[in-house]
Coordinates of C-alpha atoms in Angstrom, one line a residue:
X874 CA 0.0 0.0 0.0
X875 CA 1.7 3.1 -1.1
X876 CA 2.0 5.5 1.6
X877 CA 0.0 9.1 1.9
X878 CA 2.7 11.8 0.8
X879 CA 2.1 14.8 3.3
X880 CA 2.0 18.3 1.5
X881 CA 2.3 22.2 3.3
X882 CA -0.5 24.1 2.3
X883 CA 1.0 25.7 -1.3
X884 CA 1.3 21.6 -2.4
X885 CA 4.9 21.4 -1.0
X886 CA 5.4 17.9 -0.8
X887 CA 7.1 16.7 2.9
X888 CA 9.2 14.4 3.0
X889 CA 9.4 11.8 6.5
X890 CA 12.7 12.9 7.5
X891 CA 15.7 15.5 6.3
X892 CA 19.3 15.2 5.8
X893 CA 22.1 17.1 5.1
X894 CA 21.6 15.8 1.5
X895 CA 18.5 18.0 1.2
X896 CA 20.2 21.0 2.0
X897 CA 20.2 23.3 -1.0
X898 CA 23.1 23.3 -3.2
X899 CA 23.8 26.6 -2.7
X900 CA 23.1 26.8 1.0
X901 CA 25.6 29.1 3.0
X902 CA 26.3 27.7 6.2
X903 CA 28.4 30.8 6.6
X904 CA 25.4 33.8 5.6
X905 CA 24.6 35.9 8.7
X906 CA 21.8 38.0 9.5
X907 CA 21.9 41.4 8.1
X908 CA 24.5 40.0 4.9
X909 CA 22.5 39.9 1.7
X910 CA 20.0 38.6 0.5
X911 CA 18.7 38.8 4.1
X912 CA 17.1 35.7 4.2
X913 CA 17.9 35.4 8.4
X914 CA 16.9 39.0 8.7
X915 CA 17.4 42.4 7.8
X916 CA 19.1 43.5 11.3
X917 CA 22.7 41.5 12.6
X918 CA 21.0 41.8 15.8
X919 CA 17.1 41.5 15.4
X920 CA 14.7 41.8 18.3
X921 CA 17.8 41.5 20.7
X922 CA 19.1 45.3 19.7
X923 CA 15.0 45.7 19.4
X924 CA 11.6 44.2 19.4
X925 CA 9.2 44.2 16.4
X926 CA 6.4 47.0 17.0
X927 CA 3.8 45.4 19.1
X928 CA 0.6 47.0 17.1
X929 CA -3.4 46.5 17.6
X930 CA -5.4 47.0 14.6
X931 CA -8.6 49.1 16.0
X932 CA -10.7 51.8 14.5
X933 CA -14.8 51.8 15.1
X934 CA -17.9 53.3 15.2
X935 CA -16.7 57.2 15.4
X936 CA -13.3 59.0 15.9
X937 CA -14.4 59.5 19.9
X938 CA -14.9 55.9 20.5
X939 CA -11.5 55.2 18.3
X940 CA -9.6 57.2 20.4
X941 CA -10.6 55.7 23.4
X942 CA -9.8 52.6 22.5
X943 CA -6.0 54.0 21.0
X944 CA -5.5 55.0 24.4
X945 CA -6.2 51.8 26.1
X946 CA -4.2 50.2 23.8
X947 CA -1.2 52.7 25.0
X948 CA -1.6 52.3 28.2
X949 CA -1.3 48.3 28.0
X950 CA 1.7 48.4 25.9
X951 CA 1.1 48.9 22.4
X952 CA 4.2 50.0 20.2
X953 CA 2.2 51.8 17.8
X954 CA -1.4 52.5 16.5
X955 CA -2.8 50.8 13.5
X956 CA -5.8 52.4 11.9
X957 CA -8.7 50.8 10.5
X958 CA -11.1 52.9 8.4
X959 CA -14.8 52.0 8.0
X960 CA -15.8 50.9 4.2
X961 CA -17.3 54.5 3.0
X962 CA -13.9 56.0 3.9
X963 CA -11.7 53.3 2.3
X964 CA -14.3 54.1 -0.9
X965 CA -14.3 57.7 -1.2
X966 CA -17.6 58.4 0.0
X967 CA -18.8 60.3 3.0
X968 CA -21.5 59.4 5.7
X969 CA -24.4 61.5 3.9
X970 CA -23.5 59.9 0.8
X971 CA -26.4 57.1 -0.2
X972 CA -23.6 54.3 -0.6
X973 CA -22.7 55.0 3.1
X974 CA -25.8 53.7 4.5
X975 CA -25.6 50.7 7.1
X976 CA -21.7 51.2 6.5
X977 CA -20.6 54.1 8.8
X978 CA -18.7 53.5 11.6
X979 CA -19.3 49.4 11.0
X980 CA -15.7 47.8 10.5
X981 CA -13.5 50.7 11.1
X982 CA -13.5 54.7 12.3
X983 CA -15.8 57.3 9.9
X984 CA -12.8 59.6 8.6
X985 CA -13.9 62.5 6.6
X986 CA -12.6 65.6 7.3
X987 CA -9.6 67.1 9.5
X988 CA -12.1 67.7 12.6
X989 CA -12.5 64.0 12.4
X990 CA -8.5 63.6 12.4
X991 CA -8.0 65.6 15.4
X992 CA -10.4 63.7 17.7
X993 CA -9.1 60.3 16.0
X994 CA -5.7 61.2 17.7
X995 CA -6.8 63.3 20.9
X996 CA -4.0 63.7 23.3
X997 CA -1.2 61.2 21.0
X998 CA 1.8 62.7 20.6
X999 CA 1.6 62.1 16.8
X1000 CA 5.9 62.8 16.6
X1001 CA 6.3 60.0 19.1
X1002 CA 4.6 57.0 18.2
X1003 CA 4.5 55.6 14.4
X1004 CA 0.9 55.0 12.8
X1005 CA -0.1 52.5 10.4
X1006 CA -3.1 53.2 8.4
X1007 CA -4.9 50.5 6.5
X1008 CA -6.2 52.7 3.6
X1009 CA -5.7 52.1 0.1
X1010 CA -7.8 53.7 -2.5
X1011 CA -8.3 57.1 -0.9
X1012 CA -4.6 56.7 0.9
X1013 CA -3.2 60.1 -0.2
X1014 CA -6.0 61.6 1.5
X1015 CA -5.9 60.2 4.8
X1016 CA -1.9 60.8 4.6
X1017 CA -3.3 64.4 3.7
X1018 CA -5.4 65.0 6.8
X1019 CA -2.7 63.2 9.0
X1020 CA 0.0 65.7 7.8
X1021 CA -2.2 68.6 8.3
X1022 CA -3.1 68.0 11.5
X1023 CA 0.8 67.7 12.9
X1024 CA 1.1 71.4 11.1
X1025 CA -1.9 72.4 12.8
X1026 CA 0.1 71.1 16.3
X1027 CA 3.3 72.8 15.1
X1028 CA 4.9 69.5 14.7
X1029 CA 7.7 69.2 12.3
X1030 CA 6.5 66.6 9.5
X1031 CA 9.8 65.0 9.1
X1032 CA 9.2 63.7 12.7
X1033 CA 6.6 61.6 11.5
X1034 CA 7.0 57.8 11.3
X1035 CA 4.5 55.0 9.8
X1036 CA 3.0 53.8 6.9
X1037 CA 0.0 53.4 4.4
X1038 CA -1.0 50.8 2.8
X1039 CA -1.3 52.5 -0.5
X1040 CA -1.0 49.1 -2.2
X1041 CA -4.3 49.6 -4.6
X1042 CA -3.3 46.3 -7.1
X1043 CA -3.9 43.8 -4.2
X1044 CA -7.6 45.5 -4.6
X1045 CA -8.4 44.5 -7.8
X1046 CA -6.9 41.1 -7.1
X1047 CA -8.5 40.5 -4.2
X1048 CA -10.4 42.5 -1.4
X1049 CA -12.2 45.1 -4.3
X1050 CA -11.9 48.5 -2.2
X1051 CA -10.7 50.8 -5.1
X1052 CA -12.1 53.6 -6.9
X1053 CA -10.4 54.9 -10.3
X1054 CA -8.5 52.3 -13.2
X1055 CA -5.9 50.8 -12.2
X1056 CA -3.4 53.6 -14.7
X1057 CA -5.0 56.3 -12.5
X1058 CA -4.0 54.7 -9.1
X1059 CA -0.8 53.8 -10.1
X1060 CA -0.2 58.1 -10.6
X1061 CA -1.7 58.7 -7.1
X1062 CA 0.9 56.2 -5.7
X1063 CA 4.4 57.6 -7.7
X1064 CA 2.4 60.9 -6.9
X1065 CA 2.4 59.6 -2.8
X1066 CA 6.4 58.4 -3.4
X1067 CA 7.8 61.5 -4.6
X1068 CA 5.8 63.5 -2.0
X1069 CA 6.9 61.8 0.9
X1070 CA 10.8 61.2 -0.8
X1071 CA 11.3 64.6 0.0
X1072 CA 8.4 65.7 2.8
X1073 CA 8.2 62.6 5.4
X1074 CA 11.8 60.8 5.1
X1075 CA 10.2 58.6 8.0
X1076 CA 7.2 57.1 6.6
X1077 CA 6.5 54.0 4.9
X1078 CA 5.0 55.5 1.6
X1079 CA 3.4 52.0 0.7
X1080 CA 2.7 48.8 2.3
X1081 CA 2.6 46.1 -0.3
X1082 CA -0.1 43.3 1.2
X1083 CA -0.3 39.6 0.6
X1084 CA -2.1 39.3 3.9
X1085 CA -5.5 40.1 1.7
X1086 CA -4.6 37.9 -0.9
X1087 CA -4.2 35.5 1.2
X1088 CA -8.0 36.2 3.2
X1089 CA -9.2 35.5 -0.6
X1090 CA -8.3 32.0 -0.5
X1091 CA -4.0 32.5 -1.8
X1092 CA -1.8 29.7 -1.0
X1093 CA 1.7 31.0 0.7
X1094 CA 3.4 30.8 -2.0
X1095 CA 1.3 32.7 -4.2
X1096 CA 1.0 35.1 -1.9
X1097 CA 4.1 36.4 -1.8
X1098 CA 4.1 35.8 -5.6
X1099 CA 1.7 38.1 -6.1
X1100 CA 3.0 40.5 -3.5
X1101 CA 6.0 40.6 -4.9
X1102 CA 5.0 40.6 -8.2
X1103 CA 3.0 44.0 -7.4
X1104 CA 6.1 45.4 -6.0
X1105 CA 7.9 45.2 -8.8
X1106 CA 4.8 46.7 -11.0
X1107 CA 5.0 49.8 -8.2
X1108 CA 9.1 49.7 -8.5
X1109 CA 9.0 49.9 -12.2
X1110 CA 6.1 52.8 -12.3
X1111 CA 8.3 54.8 -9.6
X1112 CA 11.1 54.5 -11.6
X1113 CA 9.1 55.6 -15.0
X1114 CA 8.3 58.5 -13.0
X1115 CA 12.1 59.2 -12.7
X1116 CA 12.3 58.4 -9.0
X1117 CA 16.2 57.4 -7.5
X1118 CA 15.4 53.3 -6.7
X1119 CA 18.0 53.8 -3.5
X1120 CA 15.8 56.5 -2.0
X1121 CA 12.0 55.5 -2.5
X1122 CA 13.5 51.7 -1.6
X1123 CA 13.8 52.5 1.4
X1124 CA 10.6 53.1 2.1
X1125 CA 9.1 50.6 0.8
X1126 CA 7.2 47.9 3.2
X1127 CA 5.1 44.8 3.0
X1128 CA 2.4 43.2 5.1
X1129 CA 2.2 39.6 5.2
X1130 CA -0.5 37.0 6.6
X1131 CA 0.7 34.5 9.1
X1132 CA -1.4 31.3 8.7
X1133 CA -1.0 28.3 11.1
X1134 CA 1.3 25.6 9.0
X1135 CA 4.2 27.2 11.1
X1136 CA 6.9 26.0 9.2
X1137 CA 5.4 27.1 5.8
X1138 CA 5.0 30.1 7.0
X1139 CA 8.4 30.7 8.8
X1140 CA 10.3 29.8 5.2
X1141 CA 7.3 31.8 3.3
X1142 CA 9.1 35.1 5.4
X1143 CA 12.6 33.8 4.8
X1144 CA 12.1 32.9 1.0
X1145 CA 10.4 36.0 0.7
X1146 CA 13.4 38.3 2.0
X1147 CA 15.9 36.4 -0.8
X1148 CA 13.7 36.9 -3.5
X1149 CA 12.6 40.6 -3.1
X1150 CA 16.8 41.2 -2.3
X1151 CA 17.5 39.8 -5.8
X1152 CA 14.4 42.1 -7.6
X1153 CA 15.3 45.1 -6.4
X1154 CA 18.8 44.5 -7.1
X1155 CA 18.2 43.4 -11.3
X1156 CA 16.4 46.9 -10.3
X1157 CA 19.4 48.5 -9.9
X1158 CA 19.4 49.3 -6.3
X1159 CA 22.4 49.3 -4.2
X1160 CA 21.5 50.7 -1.2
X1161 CA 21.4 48.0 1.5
X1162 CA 18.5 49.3 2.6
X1163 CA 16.6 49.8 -0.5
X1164 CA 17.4 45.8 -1.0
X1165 CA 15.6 44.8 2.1
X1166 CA 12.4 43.5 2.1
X1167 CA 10.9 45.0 6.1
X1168 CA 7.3 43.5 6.7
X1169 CA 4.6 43.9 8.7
X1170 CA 2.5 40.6 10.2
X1171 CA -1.3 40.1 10.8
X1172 CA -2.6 37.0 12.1
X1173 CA -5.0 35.1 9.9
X1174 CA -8.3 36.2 9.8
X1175 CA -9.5 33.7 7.6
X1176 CA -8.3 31.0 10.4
X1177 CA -10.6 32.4 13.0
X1178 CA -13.5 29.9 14.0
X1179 CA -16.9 31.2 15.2
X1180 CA -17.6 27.5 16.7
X1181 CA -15.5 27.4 19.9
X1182 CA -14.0 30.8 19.4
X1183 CA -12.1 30.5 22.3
X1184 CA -9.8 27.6 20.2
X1185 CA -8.4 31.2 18.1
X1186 CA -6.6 32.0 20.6
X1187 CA -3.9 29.0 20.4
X1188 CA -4.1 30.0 16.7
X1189 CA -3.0 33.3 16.9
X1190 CA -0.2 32.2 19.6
X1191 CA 0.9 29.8 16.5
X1192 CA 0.7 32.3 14.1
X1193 CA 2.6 34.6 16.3
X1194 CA 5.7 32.1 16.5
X1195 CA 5.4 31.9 13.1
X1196 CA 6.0 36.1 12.2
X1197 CA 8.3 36.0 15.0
X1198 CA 10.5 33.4 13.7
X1199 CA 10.3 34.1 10.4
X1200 CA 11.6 37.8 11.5
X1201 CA 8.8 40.2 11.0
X1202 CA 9.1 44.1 11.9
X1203 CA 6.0 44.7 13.1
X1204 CA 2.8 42.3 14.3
X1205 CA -1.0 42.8 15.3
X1206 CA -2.9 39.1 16.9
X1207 CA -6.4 38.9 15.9
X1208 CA -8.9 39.0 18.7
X1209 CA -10.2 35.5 19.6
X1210 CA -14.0 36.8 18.7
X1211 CA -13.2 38.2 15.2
X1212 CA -15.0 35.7 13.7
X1213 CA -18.1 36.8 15.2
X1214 CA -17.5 40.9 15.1
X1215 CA -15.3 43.4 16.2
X1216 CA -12.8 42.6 18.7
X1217 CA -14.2 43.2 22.5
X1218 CA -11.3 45.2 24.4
X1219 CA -11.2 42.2 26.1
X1220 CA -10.0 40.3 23.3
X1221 CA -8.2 43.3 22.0
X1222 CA -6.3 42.6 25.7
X1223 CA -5.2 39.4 25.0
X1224 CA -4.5 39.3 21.6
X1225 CA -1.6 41.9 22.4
X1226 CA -0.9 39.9 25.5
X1227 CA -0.1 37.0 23.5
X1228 CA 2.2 39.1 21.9
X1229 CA 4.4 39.7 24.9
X1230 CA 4.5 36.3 26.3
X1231 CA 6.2 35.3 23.1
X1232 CA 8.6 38.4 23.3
X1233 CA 9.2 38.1 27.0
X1234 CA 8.6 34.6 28.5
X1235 CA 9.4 31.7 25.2
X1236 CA 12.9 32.8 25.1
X1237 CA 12.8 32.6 20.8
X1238 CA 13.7 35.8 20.9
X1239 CA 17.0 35.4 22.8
X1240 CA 18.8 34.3 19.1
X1241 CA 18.5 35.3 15.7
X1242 CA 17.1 33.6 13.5
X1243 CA 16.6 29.7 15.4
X1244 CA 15.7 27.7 13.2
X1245 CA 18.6 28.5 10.1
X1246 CA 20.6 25.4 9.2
X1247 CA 17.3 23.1 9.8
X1248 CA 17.2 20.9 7.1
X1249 CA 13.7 20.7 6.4
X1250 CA 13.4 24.8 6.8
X1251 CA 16.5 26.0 4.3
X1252 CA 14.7 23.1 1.8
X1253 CA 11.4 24.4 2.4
X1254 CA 12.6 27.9 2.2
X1255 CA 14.0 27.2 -1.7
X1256 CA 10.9 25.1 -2.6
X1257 CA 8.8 28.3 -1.7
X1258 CA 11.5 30.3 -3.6
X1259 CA 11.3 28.3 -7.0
X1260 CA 7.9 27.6 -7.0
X1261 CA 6.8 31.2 -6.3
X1262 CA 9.0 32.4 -8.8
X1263 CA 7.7 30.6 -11.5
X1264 CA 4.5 32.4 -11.3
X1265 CA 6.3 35.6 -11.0
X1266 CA 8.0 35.0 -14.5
X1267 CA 4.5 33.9 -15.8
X1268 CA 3.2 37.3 -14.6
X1269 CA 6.4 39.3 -16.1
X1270 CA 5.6 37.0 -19.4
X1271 CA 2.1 38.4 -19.6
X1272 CA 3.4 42.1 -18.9
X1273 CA 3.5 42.5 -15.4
X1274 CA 0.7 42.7 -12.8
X1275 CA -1.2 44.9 -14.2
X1276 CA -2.3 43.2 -17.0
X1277 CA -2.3 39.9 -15.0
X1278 CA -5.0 41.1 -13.1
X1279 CA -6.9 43.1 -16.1
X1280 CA -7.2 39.5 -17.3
X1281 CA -8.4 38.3 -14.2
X1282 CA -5.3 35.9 -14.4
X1283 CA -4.7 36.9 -10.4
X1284 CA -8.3 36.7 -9.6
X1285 CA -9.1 33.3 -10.7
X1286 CA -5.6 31.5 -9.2
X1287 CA -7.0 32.6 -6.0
X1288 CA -10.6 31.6 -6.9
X1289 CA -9.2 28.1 -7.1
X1290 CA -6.7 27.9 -4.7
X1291 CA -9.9 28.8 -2.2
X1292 CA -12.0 26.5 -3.5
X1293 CA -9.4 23.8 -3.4
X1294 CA -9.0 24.2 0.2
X1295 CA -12.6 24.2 1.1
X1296 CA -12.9 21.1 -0.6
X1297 CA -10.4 19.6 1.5
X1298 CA -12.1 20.7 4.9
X1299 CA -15.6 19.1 3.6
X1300 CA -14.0 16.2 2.8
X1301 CA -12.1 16.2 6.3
X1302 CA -8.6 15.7 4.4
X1303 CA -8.0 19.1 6.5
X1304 CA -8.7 19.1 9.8
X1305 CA -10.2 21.9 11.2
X1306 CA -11.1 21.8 15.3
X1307 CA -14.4 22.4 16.5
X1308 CA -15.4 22.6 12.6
X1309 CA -14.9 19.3 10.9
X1310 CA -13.8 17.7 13.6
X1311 CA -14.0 17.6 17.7
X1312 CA -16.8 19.2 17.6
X1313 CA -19.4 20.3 20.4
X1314 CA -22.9 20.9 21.4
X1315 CA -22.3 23.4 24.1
X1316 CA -21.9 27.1 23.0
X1317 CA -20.2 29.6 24.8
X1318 CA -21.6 33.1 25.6
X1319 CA -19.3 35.8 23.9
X1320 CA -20.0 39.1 24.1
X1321 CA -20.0 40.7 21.0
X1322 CA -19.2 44.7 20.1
X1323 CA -22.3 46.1 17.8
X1324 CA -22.3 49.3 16.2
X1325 CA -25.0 51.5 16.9
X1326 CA -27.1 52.6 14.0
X1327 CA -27.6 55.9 15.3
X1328 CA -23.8 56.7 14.3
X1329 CA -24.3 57.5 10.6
X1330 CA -26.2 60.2 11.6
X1331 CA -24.2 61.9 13.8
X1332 CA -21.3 61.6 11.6
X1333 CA -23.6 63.5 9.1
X1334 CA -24.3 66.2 11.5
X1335 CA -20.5 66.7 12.3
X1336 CA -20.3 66.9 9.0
X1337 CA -23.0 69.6 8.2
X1338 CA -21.5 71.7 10.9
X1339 CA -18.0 71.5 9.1
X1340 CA -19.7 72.6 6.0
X1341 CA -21.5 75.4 8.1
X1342 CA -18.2 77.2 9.3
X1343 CA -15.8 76.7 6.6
X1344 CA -15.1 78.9 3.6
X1345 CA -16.8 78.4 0.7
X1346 CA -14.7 80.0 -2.0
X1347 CA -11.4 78.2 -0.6
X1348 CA -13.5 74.6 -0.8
X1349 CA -14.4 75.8 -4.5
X1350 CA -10.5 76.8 -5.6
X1351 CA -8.7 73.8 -3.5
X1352 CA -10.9 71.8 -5.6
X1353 CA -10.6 73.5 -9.1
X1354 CA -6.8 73.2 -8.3
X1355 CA -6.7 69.5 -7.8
X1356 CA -9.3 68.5 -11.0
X1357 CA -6.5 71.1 -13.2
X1358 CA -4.0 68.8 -11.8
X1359 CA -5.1 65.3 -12.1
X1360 CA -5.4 66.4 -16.0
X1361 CA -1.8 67.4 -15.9
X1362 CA 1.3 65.7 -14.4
X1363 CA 1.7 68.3 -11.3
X1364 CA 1.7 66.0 -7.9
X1365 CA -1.4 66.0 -6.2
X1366 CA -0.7 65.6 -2.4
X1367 CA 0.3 69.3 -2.0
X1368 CA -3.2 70.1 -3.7
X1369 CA -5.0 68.0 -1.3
X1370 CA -2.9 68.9 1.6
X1371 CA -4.2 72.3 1.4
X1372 CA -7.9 71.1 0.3
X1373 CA -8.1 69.2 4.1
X1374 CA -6.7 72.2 5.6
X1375 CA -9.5 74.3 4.8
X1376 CA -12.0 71.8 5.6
X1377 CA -13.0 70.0 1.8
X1378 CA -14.2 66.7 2.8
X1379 CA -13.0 63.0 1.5
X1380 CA -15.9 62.2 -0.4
X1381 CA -15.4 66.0 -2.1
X1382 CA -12.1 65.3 -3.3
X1383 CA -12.7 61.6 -4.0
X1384 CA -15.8 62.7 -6.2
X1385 CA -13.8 65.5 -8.0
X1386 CA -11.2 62.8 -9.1
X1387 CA -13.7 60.8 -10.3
X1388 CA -15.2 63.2 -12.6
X1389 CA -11.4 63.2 -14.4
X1390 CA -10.8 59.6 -13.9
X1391 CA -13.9 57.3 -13.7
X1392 CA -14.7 54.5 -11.8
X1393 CA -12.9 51.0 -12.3
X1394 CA -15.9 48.5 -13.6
X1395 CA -14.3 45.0 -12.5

């Protein structure tokens, strides 16, 4: 009877046992952490000179409630704030717009105009902490109102540290939050690159996500396939526009999804180091650090239960190891209850505890880089390598992302990789606990955050009374002055800087785009 060959998630066959013999060919027994291609790390000393940035991903209901919440999250021992914006917001559209109804508020903060902004981040001292925003289509905006309100405090912008997601191609690929054609988006984002090159030499001017291709339904390996694969597509449009490759580099990031086949996932991170090291140098790039692939870790929605919710929790301690190990820069844990709404504060609690038990009590921490020189992980690490870059020169073939995923060539490997793995759980060849398998009768009472309906329309009436104080005429010229631009080639973010400072809203300057650029029609 031939026996059952075990596979990783991607398809990766496994193999009983690992020699030496199955070491790669060209393995480096030698290669240190911080020594090109990076594939132990980016940093000599990793989280012993300093730990990754301890974030929580929070943002509801209004920018009061938000910043409640940011502050408890302080006060327990985040590192930094991580923003999530309600769907309107990520779409362009403000509360009193019809499109916004039943949305505001619902899975992240109402953000339309600076007043917003300065309640959002009440009492933060916006020069000492580094926020993330998860934003994509209407990025340059939120990055607009965030600037402005650090001049409003005085606050020297170069001071300010973070990132936005600003990675608009994983959209159309996967999660379906844009706004304008893809040609369009790709000049808001070189437009976002050269603005921040020279304004905000601290901040992140992209975050490049696989962690919502892999929500759709992505294998690893595609995911950072397709990541990467996107980087390149911003790379080359960056360096089009004639930006320098050793300056925007650097500030380029990427946010990964940590699933719970640990060792897949811990050579997913190493793999995906090596390969990113060798793009951006056939780039051109020389700068170490415009070679070095810094990430960003969220733990696996998709892998959240509602049956026995209480089981996520050893999954996101899992999935922790695994960004940890695999030498992430920055992580947010998934509250436990995710799977049935917005994380309680309790679960916010606990989620960032886990967090800190894995940076201050497992000890993996206390070398870089454990598990280099295992056999199964540096073989696993170059199976992820060659297989993921074989769909990468099937992309480049075809003519890059973009057109990979105007073909729906993205779209559909997803679509099947998803509907491969469901398969597998119905038919209990993947075992999923307290789903397929060990399951139970008894429920358990969570408590679960709702969103009260009555938010829209106060977020209508703050808006109103913006509209009610601020000056007309300068709403009417910022505007003009950004419509004449998006005809032209002059960069936008000064134009919208100015249009948040005197109070034009994100659904005005979304709209006034849209009349030059359209709407994307998947």
């Amino acid at each position: 009877m031939q026996e059952h060959v075990k596979k990783t998630d991607s398809g990766i066959p496994i193999q009983k046992v690992y020699t030496q013999q199955d070491l790669p060919q060209n393995f480096d027994g030698n290669l240190m952490p911080g020594d090109f291609p990076y594939t132990r790390g980016v940093q000599p000393d990793m989280y012993l000179g300093k730990l990754w940035t301890m974030r929580q991903y929070a943002g509801f209901s209004t920018a009061e409630q938000s910043n409640q919440r940011y502050h408890f999250l302080l006060s327990q021992g985040v590192m930094g704030l991580s923003v999530a914006f309600d769907l309107p917001t990520q779409i362009g559209y403000d509360p009193d717009h019809m499109l916004s109804e039943g949305e505001v508020g619902k899975v992240g903060v109402s953000v339309s105009s600076l007043a917003d902004m300065e309640v959002l981040f009440k009492d933060i001292p916006l020069d000492k902490i580094s926020t993330s925003m998860t934003i994509n289509a209407t990025s340059f905006i939120l990055l607009a109102l965030y600037v402005a309100l650090a001049k409003k405090r005085g606050i020297d912008i170069k001071q300010l540290s973070g990132t936005i997601q600003n990675d608009i191609l994983k959209e159309y690929a996967a999660r379906g939050t844009y706004i304008y054609p893809p040609k369009y988006s790709m000049r808001i984002i070189t437009d976002i690159f050269e603005w921040c090159g020279t304004n905000l030499p601290k901040w992140n001017s992209i975050s490049i996500s696989g962690y919502h291709i892999r929500e759709a339904g992505s294998t690893a390996v595609q995911e950072i396939a397709f990541t990467l694969s996107n980087g390149k597509a911003y790379v080359k449009a960056a360096i089009e526009k004639g930006l320098d490759i050793n300056v925007f580099g650097k500030r380029l990031s990427f946010f990964f999804n940590a699933h719970n086949n640990l060792f897949e996932e811990v050579a997913k991170f190493r793999a995906a180091r090596k390969m990113w090291a060798n793009i951006m140098r056939d780039f051109g790039a020389t700068d170490p650090k415009a070679l070095m692939l810094r990430f960003h870790t969220q733990t696996g929605g998709a892998t959240l239960t509602a049956q026995q919710p209480h089981n996520n929790i050893s999954r996101v301690t899992i999935q922790t190891i695994a960004a940890v190990l695999g030498g992430t820069q920055s992580l947010h844990t998934n509250g436990f209850d995710e799977a049935l709404g917005l994380p309680t504060e309790e679960a916010a609690s606990i989620a960032l505890r886990t967090q800190q038990i894995v940076a201050y009590e497992s000890g993996i921490t206390e070398t870089v880089d454990p598990l280099a020189g295992s056999f199964f992980i540096e073989n696993l690490t170059t199976q992820i390598e060659l297989e993921a870059n074989k769909i990468i020169k099937e992309i480049d073939e075809m003519g890059g992302s973009v057109v990979a995923i105007e073909n729906g060539y993205m779209q559909n490997k997803i679509a099947n990789s998803a509907y491969s793995y469901q398969k597998k759980i119905e038919s209990k060849e993947k075992i999923i606990v307290g789903v397929n398998e060990f399951k139970s009768d008894t429920s358990s009472a969570i408590p679960i955050l709702k969103i009260d309906e009555k938010i829209r329309q106060e977020q209508i009436e703050k808006l109103n009374t913006i509209k009610a104080i601020r000056d007309q005429y300068k709403v009417n010229s910022c505007l003009a002055a950004i419509k004449n631009a998006a005809k032209g080639t002059e960069n936008l973010m000064p134009l919208v800087i100015a249009a948040v400072e005197n109070l034009c809203t994100l659904g005005e300057i979304s709209d006034t785009l849209r009349t030059v650029y359209g709407e994307f029609q998947a």
